[in-house]
Amino acid sequence: MGDAAAGGGFETGDATGSSPFAGLNRFDETVGAPPAPAPYDPLRLCVFTTIALITCVLGPISLAVFAGIAISGYAKARRAGLLRSKCKLGDTRNVLAYLIVLEVLAIVAVPFWVMLWATALAGIGS
């Protein structure tokens, strides 16, 4: 082995001067390759598209249903101690107020939406 003082503070593994750590950065076939990272799954885009389709078909009824579900979820989370949401509105009271306004507007819009479709479908039958 080489002399640590003569080799500049680095002790070589053999007379050829190779490092004793040279074999540490090798692939071990017995262990196998690390799993490949899973590809990005754009599930949210599919969910948003489905919600948009439901909204197109059901109009304010779907808004009322989704807002009602969201109100229920945020109220339950607030009772459990959630004070800040990841929603852009931040404070859960602001989020609940926003959702309640949407719920009221959707419920008010349902009769008008039904009349619009009734008039449109009556015009097709004539």
mmCIF file of N, CA and C in Angstrom:
data_model
loop_
_atom_site.group_PDB
_atom_site.id
_atom_site.type_symbol
_atom_site.label_atom_id
_atom_site.label_comp_id
_atom_site.label_asym_id
_atom_site.label_seq_id
_atom_site.Cartn_x
_atom_site.Cartn_y
_atom_site.Cartn_z
ATOM 1 N N MET A 1 0.834 -1.178 0.000
ATOM 2 C CA MET A 1 0.000 0.000 0.000
ATOM 3 C C MET A 1 0.874 1.235 0.000
ATOM 4 N N GLY A 2 0.283 2.309 -0.522
ATOM 5 C CA GLY A 2 1.041 3.550 -0.595
ATOM 6 C C GLY A 2 1.088 4.243 0.747
ATOM 7 N N ASP A 3 2.019 5.121 0.878
ATOM 8 C CA ASP A 3 2.181 5.884 2.095
ATOM 9 C C ASP A 3 1.229 7.083 2.067
ATOM 10 N N ALA A 4 0.491 7.297 3.142
ATOM 11 C CA ALA A 4 -0.477 8.378 3.190
ATOM 12 C C ALA A 4 0.207 9.732 3.082
ATOM 13 N N ALA A 5 1.383 9.856 3.666
ATOM 14 C CA ALA A 5 2.098 11.124 3.608
ATOM 15 C C ALA A 5 2.639 11.375 2.205
ATOM 16 N N ALA A 6 3.105 10.337 1.551
ATOM 17 C CA ALA A 6 3.683 10.487 0.221
ATOM 18 C C ALA A 6 2.604 10.665 -0.830
ATOM 19 N N GLY A 7 1.429 10.121 -0.586
ATOM 20 C CA GLY A 7 0.350 10.185 -1.566
ATOM 21 C C GLY A 7 -0.508 11.423 -1.410
ATOM 22 N N GLY A 8 -0.086 12.364 -0.624
ATOM 23 C CA GLY A 8 -0.845 13.597 -0.470
ATOM 24 C C GLY A 8 -2.060 13.437 0.412
ATOM 25 N N GLY A 9 -2.026 12.505 1.353
ATOM 26 C CA GLY A 9 -3.128 12.337 2.280
ATOM 27 C C GLY A 9 -4.159 11.327 1.817
ATOM 28 N N PHE A 10 -3.953 10.686 0.655
ATOM 29 C CA PHE A 10 -4.906 9.713 0.148
ATOM 30 C C PHE A 10 -4.202 8.384 0.024
ATOM 31 N N GLU A 11 -4.705 7.406 0.742
ATOM 32 C CA GLU A 11 -4.092 6.097 0.708
ATOM 33 C C GLU A 11 -4.686 5.280 -0.423
ATOM 34 N N THR A 12 -3.853 4.748 -1.279
ATOM 35 C CA THR A 12 -4.331 3.954 -2.407
ATOM 36 C C THR A 12 -4.561 2.529 -1.985
ATOM 37 N N GLY A 13 -5.363 1.803 -2.759
ATOM 38 C CA GLY A 13 -5.734 0.440 -2.399
ATOM 39 C C GLY A 13 -4.726 -0.591 -2.821
ATOM 40 N N ASP A 14 -3.962 -0.319 -3.880
ATOM 41 C CA ASP A 14 -2.961 -1.271 -4.334
ATOM 42 C C ASP A 14 -1.792 -0.517 -4.949
ATOM 43 N N ALA A 15 -0.876 -1.261 -5.486
ATOM 44 C CA ALA A 15 0.334 -0.658 -6.027
ATOM 45 C C ALA A 15 0.058 0.158 -7.282
ATOM 46 N N THR A 16 -1.054 -0.101 -7.985
ATOM 47 C CA THR A 16 -1.356 0.644 -9.199
ATOM 48 C C THR A 16 -1.922 2.017 -8.898
ATOM 49 N N GLY A 17 -2.281 2.275 -7.667
ATOM 50 C CA GLY A 17 -2.787 3.586 -7.297
ATOM 51 C C GLY A 17 -4.293 3.706 -7.391
ATOM 52 N N SER A 18 -5.015 2.595 -7.572
ATOM 53 C CA SER A 18 -6.476 2.688 -7.648
ATOM 54 C C SER A 18 -7.055 2.882 -6.254
ATOM 55 N N SER A 19 -8.194 3.504 -6.199
ATOM 56 C CA SER A 19 -8.840 3.805 -4.927
ATOM 57 C C SER A 19 -9.490 2.555 -4.353
ATOM 58 N N PRO A 20 -9.456 2.410 -3.031
ATOM 59 C CA PRO A 20 -10.156 1.273 -2.431
ATOM 60 C C PRO A 20 -11.680 1.441 -2.533
ATOM 61 N N PHE A 21 -12.129 2.623 -2.900
ATOM 62 C CA PHE A 21 -13.562 2.893 -3.014
ATOM 63 C C PHE A 21 -14.061 2.807 -4.450
ATOM 64 N N ALA A 22 -13.202 2.406 -5.372
ATOM 65 C CA ALA A 22 -13.566 2.389 -6.794
ATOM 66 C C ALA A 22 -14.735 1.447 -7.077
ATOM 67 N N GLY A 23 -14.854 0.367 -6.327
ATOM 68 C CA GLY A 23 -15.915 -0.601 -6.591
ATOM 69 C C GLY A 23 -17.236 -0.272 -5.932
ATOM 70 N N LEU A 24 -17.322 0.821 -5.203
ATOM 71 C CA LEU A 24 -18.544 1.135 -4.467
ATOM 72 C C LEU A 24 -19.643 1.731 -5.334
ATOM 73 N N ASN A 25 -19.294 2.282 -6.471
ATOM 74 C CA ASN A 25 -20.287 2.948 -7.304
ATOM 75 C C ASN A 25 -20.688 2.063 -8.485
ATOM 76 N N ARG A 26 -20.939 0.817 -8.210
ATOM 77 C CA ARG A 26 -21.315 -0.131 -9.253
ATOM 78 C C ARG A 26 -22.727 -0.619 -9.029
ATOM 79 N N PHE A 27 -23.345 -1.053 -10.115
ATOM 80 C CA PHE A 27 -24.695 -1.606 -10.044
ATOM 81 C C PHE A 27 -24.614 -3.058 -9.585
ATOM 82 N N ASP A 28 -25.390 -3.407 -8.594
ATOM 83 C CA ASP A 28 -25.426 -4.775 -8.083
ATOM 84 C C ASP A 28 -26.633 -5.483 -8.685
ATOM 85 N N GLU A 29 -26.380 -6.446 -9.562
ATOM 86 C CA GLU A 29 -27.461 -7.147 -10.251
ATOM 87 C C GLU A 29 -28.334 -7.950 -9.295
ATOM 88 N N THR A 30 -27.791 -8.348 -8.153
ATOM 89 C CA THR A 30 -28.584 -9.144 -7.203
ATOM 90 C C THR A 30 -29.643 -8.309 -6.507
ATOM 91 N N VAL A 31 -29.413 -7.029 -6.431
ATOM 92 C CA VAL A 31 -30.378 -6.144 -5.772
ATOM 93 C C VAL A 31 -31.484 -5.738 -6.744
ATOM 94 N N GLY A 32 -31.134 -5.499 -7.980
ATOM 95 C CA GLY A 32 -32.123 -5.059 -8.967
ATOM 96 C C GLY A 32 -32.138 -3.553 -9.088
ATOM 97 N N ALA A 33 -32.756 -3.109 -10.137
ATOM 98 C CA ALA A 33 -32.819 -1.677 -10.410
ATOM 99 C C ALA A 33 -33.854 -1.015 -9.511
ATOM 100 N N PRO A 34 -33.624 0.244 -9.166
ATOM 101 C CA PRO A 34 -34.648 0.950 -8.386
ATOM 102 C C PRO A 34 -35.897 1.112 -9.243
ATOM 103 N N PRO A 35 -37.049 1.117 -8.608
ATOM 104 C CA PRO A 35 -38.275 1.252 -9.404
ATOM 105 C C PRO A 35 -38.313 2.589 -10.129
ATOM 106 N N ALA A 36 -38.779 2.542 -11.348
ATOM 107 C CA ALA A 36 -38.904 3.771 -12.131
ATOM 108 C C ALA A 36 -40.005 4.630 -11.519
ATOM 109 N N PRO A 37 -39.831 5.935 -11.534
ATOM 110 C CA PRO A 37 -40.884 6.790 -10.981
ATOM 111 C C PRO A 37 -42.167 6.627 -11.804
ATOM 112 N N ALA A 38 -43.266 6.637 -11.104
ATOM 113 C CA ALA A 38 -44.556 6.488 -11.777
ATOM 114 C C ALA A 38 -44.807 7.691 -12.678
ATOM 115 N N PRO A 39 -45.347 7.468 -13.859
ATOM 116 C CA PRO A 39 -45.637 8.607 -14.732
ATOM 117 C C PRO A 39 -46.752 9.462 -14.136
ATOM 118 N N TYR A 40 -46.765 10.728 -14.513
ATOM 119 C CA TYR A 40 -47.778 11.664 -14.020
ATOM 120 C C TYR A 40 -49.160 11.201 -14.453
ATOM 121 N N ASP A 41 -50.069 11.132 -13.503
ATOM 122 C CA ASP A 41 -51.442 10.736 -13.796
ATOM 123 C C ASP A 41 -52.323 11.976 -13.720
ATOM 124 N N PRO A 42 -52.831 12.450 -14.850
ATOM 125 C CA PRO A 42 -53.652 13.674 -14.846
ATOM 126 C C PRO A 42 -55.094 13.396 -14.423
ATOM 127 N N LEU A 43 -55.276 12.697 -13.312
ATOM 128 C CA LEU A 43 -56.611 12.346 -12.830
ATOM 129 C C LEU A 43 -57.462 13.578 -12.586
ATOM 130 N N ARG A 44 -56.865 14.632 -12.039
ATOM 131 C CA ARG A 44 -57.634 15.853 -11.763
ATOM 132 C C ARG A 44 -58.271 16.403 -13.035
ATOM 133 N N LEU A 45 -57.549 16.328 -14.145
ATOM 134 C CA LEU A 45 -58.104 16.835 -15.401
ATOM 135 C C LEU A 45 -59.337 16.036 -15.810
ATOM 136 N N CYS A 46 -59.292 14.734 -15.605
ATOM 137 C CA CYS A 46 -60.451 13.898 -15.903
ATOM 138 C C CYS A 46 -61.613 14.252 -14.973
ATOM 139 N N VAL A 47 -61.315 14.455 -13.713
ATOM 140 C CA VAL A 47 -62.359 14.817 -12.750
ATOM 141 C C VAL A 47 -62.978 16.161 -13.114
ATOM 142 N N PHE A 48 -62.134 17.142 -13.440
ATOM 143 C CA PHE A 48 -62.648 18.465 -13.798
ATOM 144 C C PHE A 48 -63.489 18.407 -15.070
ATOM 145 N N THR A 49 -63.075 17.598 -16.031
ATOM 146 C CA THR A 49 -63.836 17.454 -17.268
ATOM 147 C C THR A 49 -65.186 16.818 -16.997
ATOM 148 N N THR A 50 -65.217 15.812 -16.135
ATOM 149 C CA THR A 50 -66.483 15.159 -15.782
ATOM 150 C C THR A 50 -67.403 16.136 -15.063
ATOM 151 N N ILE A 51 -66.851 16.934 -14.173
ATOM 152 C CA ILE A 51 -67.663 17.934 -13.471
ATOM 153 C C ILE A 51 -68.205 18.964 -14.462
ATOM 154 N N ALA A 52 -67.385 19.361 -15.424
ATOM 155 C CA ALA A 52 -67.845 20.313 -16.440
ATOM 156 C C ALA A 52 -68.969 19.710 -17.279
ATOM 157 N N LEU A 53 -68.858 18.434 -17.619
ATOM 158 C CA LEU A 53 -69.918 17.762 -18.375
ATOM 159 C C LEU A 53 -71.219 17.721 -17.576
ATOM 160 N N ILE A 54 -71.118 17.343 -16.322
ATOM 161 C CA ILE A 54 -72.314 17.305 -15.465
ATOM 162 C C ILE A 54 -72.929 18.690 -15.364
ATOM 163 N N THR A 55 -72.089 19.710 -15.239
ATOM 164 C CA THR A 55 -72.578 21.078 -15.148
ATOM 165 C C THR A 55 -73.269 21.503 -16.433
ATOM 166 N N CYS A 56 -72.730 21.116 -17.576
ATOM 167 C CA CYS A 56 -73.368 21.456 -18.852
ATOM 168 C C CYS A 56 -74.737 20.808 -18.965
ATOM 169 N N VAL A 57 -74.846 19.582 -18.504
ATOM 170 C CA VAL A 57 -76.107 18.848 -18.636
ATOM 171 C C VAL A 57 -77.119 19.287 -17.580
ATOM 172 N N LEU A 58 -76.673 19.440 -16.359
ATOM 173 C CA LEU A 58 -77.606 19.713 -15.259
ATOM 174 C C LEU A 58 -77.641 21.165 -14.800
ATOM 175 N N GLY A 59 -76.765 22.010 -15.310
ATOM 176 C CA GLY A 59 -76.799 23.434 -15.008
ATOM 177 C C GLY A 59 -76.731 23.755 -13.532
ATOM 178 N N PRO A 60 -77.599 24.648 -13.070
ATOM 179 C CA PRO A 60 -77.527 25.101 -11.679
ATOM 180 C C PRO A 60 -77.852 24.005 -10.661
ATOM 181 N N ILE A 61 -78.487 22.935 -11.116
ATOM 182 C CA ILE A 61 -78.750 21.823 -10.192
ATOM 183 C C ILE A 61 -77.418 21.216 -9.741
ATOM 184 N N SER A 62 -76.518 21.029 -10.699
ATOM 185 C CA SER A 62 -75.215 20.462 -10.332
ATOM 186 C C SER A 62 -74.422 21.426 -9.462
ATOM 187 N N LEU A 63 -74.509 22.716 -9.743
ATOM 188 C CA LEU A 63 -73.824 23.699 -8.898
ATOM 189 C C LEU A 63 -74.368 23.641 -7.479
ATOM 190 N N ALA A 64 -75.671 23.528 -7.340
ATOM 191 C CA ALA A 64 -76.269 23.445 -6.004
ATOM 192 C C ALA A 64 -75.804 22.183 -5.275
ATOM 193 N N VAL A 65 -75.736 21.077 -5.999
ATOM 194 C CA VAL A 65 -75.301 19.817 -5.370
ATOM 195 C C VAL A 65 -73.841 19.909 -4.940
ATOM 196 N N PHE A 66 -72.951 20.349 -5.858
ATOM 197 C CA PHE A 66 -71.529 20.431 -5.518
ATOM 198 C C PHE A 66 -71.281 21.457 -4.417
ATOM 199 N N ALA A 67 -71.963 22.585 -4.455
ATOM 200 C CA ALA A 67 -71.798 23.589 -3.405
ATOM 201 C C ALA A 67 -72.286 23.041 -2.063
ATOM 202 N N GLY A 68 -73.389 22.298 -2.085
ATOM 203 C CA GLY A 68 -73.889 21.687 -0.849
ATOM 204 C C GLY A 68 -72.898 20.700 -0.261
ATOM 205 N N ILE A 69 -72.293 19.884 -1.123
ATOM 206 C CA ILE A 69 -71.284 18.930 -0.652
ATOM 207 C C ILE A 69 -70.079 19.679 -0.082
ATOM 208 N N ALA A 70 -69.658 20.734 -0.773
ATOM 209 C CA ALA A 70 -68.508 21.515 -0.303
ATOM 210 C C ALA A 70 -68.812 22.217 1.018
ATOM 211 N N ILE A 71 -70.013 22.768 1.146
ATOM 212 C CA ILE A 71 -70.403 23.422 2.404
ATOM 213 C C ILE A 71 -70.347 22.417 3.544
ATOM 214 N N SER A 72 -70.894 21.236 3.297
ATOM 215 C CA SER A 72 -70.877 20.189 4.319
ATOM 216 C C SER A 72 -69.449 19.830 4.712
ATOM 217 N N GLY A 73 -68.576 19.660 3.705
ATOM 218 C CA GLY A 73 -67.186 19.296 3.987
ATOM 219 C C GLY A 73 -66.432 20.378 4.739
ATOM 220 N N TYR A 74 -66.583 21.632 4.306
ATOM 221 C CA TYR A 74 -65.882 22.726 4.983
ATOM 222 C C TYR A 74 -66.431 22.975 6.384
ATOM 223 N N ALA A 75 -67.733 22.829 6.571
ATOM 224 C CA ALA A 75 -68.304 23.009 7.909
ATOM 225 C C ALA A 75 -67.774 21.933 8.855
ATOM 226 N N LYS A 76 -67.717 20.710 8.364
ATOM 227 C CA LYS A 76 -67.196 19.613 9.180
ATOM 228 C C LYS A 76 -65.716 19.840 9.505
ATOM 229 N N ALA A 77 -64.940 20.279 8.507
ATOM 230 C CA ALA A 77 -63.516 20.538 8.725
ATOM 231 C C ALA A 77 -63.309 21.695 9.696
ATOM 232 N N ARG A 78 -64.146 22.720 9.594
ATOM 233 C CA ARG A 78 -64.027 23.860 10.512
ATOM 234 C C ARG A 78 -64.336 23.441 11.945
ATOM 235 N N ARG A 79 -65.372 22.619 12.095
ATOM 236 C CA ARG A 79 -65.690 22.120 13.449
ATOM 237 C C ARG A 79 -64.561 21.268 14.009
ATOM 238 N N ALA A 80 -63.811 20.606 13.115
ATOM 239 C CA ALA A 80 -62.686 19.776 13.552
ATOM 240 C C ALA A 80 -61.427 20.607 13.814
ATOM 241 N N GLY A 81 -61.472 21.917 13.509
ATOM 242 C CA GLY A 81 -60.347 22.786 13.841
ATOM 243 C C GLY A 81 -59.626 23.414 12.666
ATOM 244 N N LEU A 82 -60.060 23.169 11.433
ATOM 245 C CA LEU A 82 -59.404 23.773 10.275
ATOM 246 C C LEU A 82 -59.783 25.247 10.187
ATOM 247 N N LEU A 83 -58.794 26.122 10.307
ATOM 248 C CA LEU A 83 -59.049 27.562 10.232
ATOM 249 C C LEU A 83 -58.573 28.153 8.914
ATOM 250 N N ARG A 84 -57.554 27.558 8.289
ATOM 251 C CA ARG A 84 -57.019 28.037 7.012
ATOM 252 C C ARG A 84 -57.146 26.919 5.992
ATOM 253 N N SER A 85 -57.590 27.288 4.805
ATOM 254 C CA SER A 85 -57.746 26.334 3.716
ATOM 255 C C SER A 85 -56.689 26.595 2.658
ATOM 256 N N LYS A 86 -56.425 25.594 1.825
ATOM 257 C CA LYS A 86 -55.523 25.780 0.695
ATOM 258 C C LYS A 86 -56.214 26.548 -0.425
ATOM 259 N N CYS A 87 -57.505 26.772 -0.279
ATOM 260 C CA CYS A 87 -58.270 27.561 -1.240
ATOM 261 C C CYS A 87 -57.706 28.983 -1.253
ATOM 262 N N LYS A 88 -57.795 29.647 -2.394
ATOM 263 C CA LYS A 88 -57.260 31.006 -2.517
ATOM 264 C C LYS A 88 -57.906 31.976 -1.528
ATOM 265 N N LEU A 89 -59.106 31.673 -1.052
ATOM 266 C CA LEU A 89 -59.779 32.556 -0.109
ATOM 267 C C LEU A 89 -59.182 32.467 1.291
ATOM 268 N N GLY A 90 -58.435 31.407 1.565
ATOM 269 C CA GLY A 90 -57.713 31.281 2.825
ATOM 270 C C GLY A 90 -58.556 30.868 4.006
ATOM 271 N N ASP A 91 -59.104 31.827 4.710
ATOM 272 C CA ASP A 91 -59.888 31.569 5.918
ATOM 273 C C ASP A 91 -61.123 30.747 5.566
ATOM 274 N N THR A 92 -61.396 29.728 6.356
ATOM 275 C CA THR A 92 -62.536 28.845 6.061
ATOM 276 C C THR A 92 -63.872 29.582 6.168
ATOM 277 N N ARG A 93 -63.919 30.656 6.933
ATOM 278 C CA ARG A 93 -65.172 31.435 6.977
ATOM 279 C C ARG A 93 -65.434 32.098 5.635
ATOM 280 N N ASN A 94 -64.371 32.589 4.989
ATOM 281 C CA ASN A 94 -64.526 33.172 3.651
ATOM 282 C C ASN A 94 -64.960 32.116 2.641
ATOM 283 N N VAL A 95 -64.361 30.937 2.746
ATOM 284 C CA VAL A 95 -64.712 29.854 1.828
ATOM 285 C C VAL A 95 -66.172 29.457 2.024
ATOM 286 N N LEU A 96 -66.600 29.323 3.262
ATOM 287 C CA LEU A 96 -67.996 28.962 3.545
ATOM 288 C C LEU A 96 -68.947 30.043 3.044
ATOM 289 N N ALA A 97 -68.607 31.310 3.239
ATOM 290 C CA ALA A 97 -69.467 32.396 2.751
ATOM 291 C C ALA A 97 -69.584 32.334 1.232
ATOM 292 N N TYR A 98 -68.472 32.129 0.545
ATOM 293 C CA TYR A 98 -68.464 32.007 -0.916
ATOM 294 C C TYR A 98 -69.352 30.838 -1.364
ATOM 295 N N LEU A 99 -69.192 29.695 -0.727
ATOM 296 C CA LEU A 99 -69.973 28.518 -1.106
ATOM 297 C C LEU A 99 -71.464 28.714 -0.831
ATOM 298 N N ILE A 100 -71.800 29.383 0.257
ATOM 299 C CA ILE A 100 -73.208 29.634 0.578
ATOM 300 C C ILE A 100 -73.825 30.579 -0.448
ATOM 301 N N VAL A 101 -73.076 31.598 -0.864
ATOM 302 C CA VAL A 101 -73.581 32.504 -1.910
ATOM 303 C C VAL A 101 -73.832 31.735 -3.195
ATOM 304 N N LEU A 102 -72.899 30.861 -3.589
ATOM 305 C CA LEU A 102 -73.095 30.042 -4.790
ATOM 306 C C LEU A 102 -74.302 29.127 -4.660
ATOM 307 N N GLU A 103 -74.478 28.558 -3.489
ATOM 308 C CA GLU A 103 -75.627 27.668 -3.247
ATOM 309 C C GLU A 103 -76.944 28.426 -3.412
ATOM 310 N N VAL A 104 -77.031 29.603 -2.823
ATOM 311 C CA VAL A 104 -78.256 30.409 -2.916
ATOM 312 C C VAL A 104 -78.519 30.821 -4.366
ATOM 313 N N LEU A 105 -77.486 31.279 -5.059
ATOM 314 C CA LEU A 105 -77.656 31.672 -6.459
ATOM 315 C C LEU A 105 -78.089 30.486 -7.323
ATOM 316 N N ALA A 106 -77.526 29.322 -7.060
ATOM 317 C CA ALA A 106 -77.896 28.138 -7.838
ATOM 318 C C ALA A 106 -79.350 27.754 -7.590
ATOM 319 N N ILE A 107 -79.773 27.802 -6.350
ATOM 320 C CA ILE A 107 -81.163 27.446 -6.030
ATOM 321 C C ILE A 107 -82.128 28.447 -6.663
ATOM 322 N N VAL A 108 -81.762 29.721 -6.656
ATOM 323 C CA VAL A 108 -82.605 30.740 -7.289
ATOM 324 C C VAL A 108 -82.637 30.535 -8.811
ATOM 325 N N ALA A 109 -81.541 30.090 -9.398
ATOM 326 C CA ALA A 109 -81.459 29.930 -10.856
ATOM 327 C C ALA A 109 -82.158 28.679 -11.376
ATOM 328 N N VAL A 110 -82.401 27.681 -10.536
ATOM 329 C CA VAL A 110 -82.997 26.417 -11.004
ATOM 330 C C VAL A 110 -84.334 26.620 -11.711
ATOM 331 N N PRO A 111 -85.294 27.364 -11.152
ATOM 332 C CA PRO A 111 -86.573 27.526 -11.865
ATOM 333 C C PRO A 111 -86.416 28.207 -13.226
ATOM 334 N N PHE A 112 -85.530 29.194 -13.298
ATOM 335 C CA PHE A 112 -85.294 29.872 -14.575
ATOM 336 C C PHE A 112 -84.665 28.918 -15.595
ATOM 337 N N TRP A 113 -83.761 28.085 -15.138
ATOM 338 C CA TRP A 113 -83.105 27.108 -15.998
ATOM 339 C C TRP A 113 -84.119 26.082 -16.506
ATOM 340 N N VAL A 114 -85.013 25.651 -15.631
ATOM 341 C CA VAL A 114 -86.055 24.694 -16.033
ATOM 342 C C VAL A 114 -86.976 25.340 -17.060
ATOM 343 N N MET A 115 -87.373 26.601 -16.829
ATOM 344 C CA MET A 115 -88.238 27.296 -17.794
ATOM 345 C C MET A 115 -87.532 27.456 -19.144
ATOM 346 N N LEU A 116 -86.234 27.756 -19.118
ATOM 347 C CA LEU A 116 -85.476 27.885 -20.352
ATOM 348 C C LEU A 116 -85.488 26.573 -21.147
ATOM 349 N N TRP A 117 -85.246 25.486 -20.484
ATOM 350 C CA TRP A 117 -85.252 24.189 -21.182
ATOM 351 C C TRP A 117 -86.658 23.805 -21.620
ATOM 352 N N ALA A 118 -87.657 24.092 -20.795
ATOM 353 C CA ALA A 118 -89.031 23.771 -21.172
ATOM 354 C C ALA A 118 -89.420 24.549 -22.436
ATOM 355 N N THR A 119 -89.044 25.818 -22.474
ATOM 356 C CA THR A 119 -89.352 26.641 -23.658
ATOM 357 C C THR A 119 -88.571 26.130 -24.871
ATOM 358 N N ALA A 120 -87.326 25.794 -24.699
ATOM 359 C CA ALA A 120 -86.509 25.297 -25.811
ATOM 360 C C ALA A 120 -87.048 23.971 -26.330
ATOM 361 N N LEU A 121 -87.403 23.077 -25.430
ATOM 362 C CA LEU A 121 -87.914 21.779 -25.878
ATOM 363 C C LEU A 121 -89.302 21.882 -26.465
ATOM 364 N N ALA A 122 -90.126 22.835 -25.997
ATOM 365 C CA ALA A 122 -91.463 23.034 -26.568
ATOM 366 C C ALA A 122 -91.330 23.596 -27.980
ATOM 367 N N GLY A 123 -90.326 24.441 -28.208
ATOM 368 C CA GLY A 123 -90.099 25.004 -29.536
ATOM 369 C C GLY A 123 -89.654 23.953 -30.531
ATOM 370 N N ILE A 124 -88.949 22.937 -30.069
ATOM 371 C CA ILE A 124 -88.491 21.856 -30.954
ATOM 372 C C ILE A 124 -89.662 20.983 -31.360
ATOM 373 N N GLY A 125 -90.599 20.773 -30.458
ATOM 374 C CA GLY A 125 -91.760 19.914 -30.741
ATOM 375 C C GLY A 125 -92.779 20.550 -31.658
ATOM 376 N N SER A 126 -92.729 21.862 -31.817
ATOM 377 C CA SER A 126 -93.738 22.546 -32.636
ATOM 378 C C SER A 126 -93.452 22.475 -34.101
#
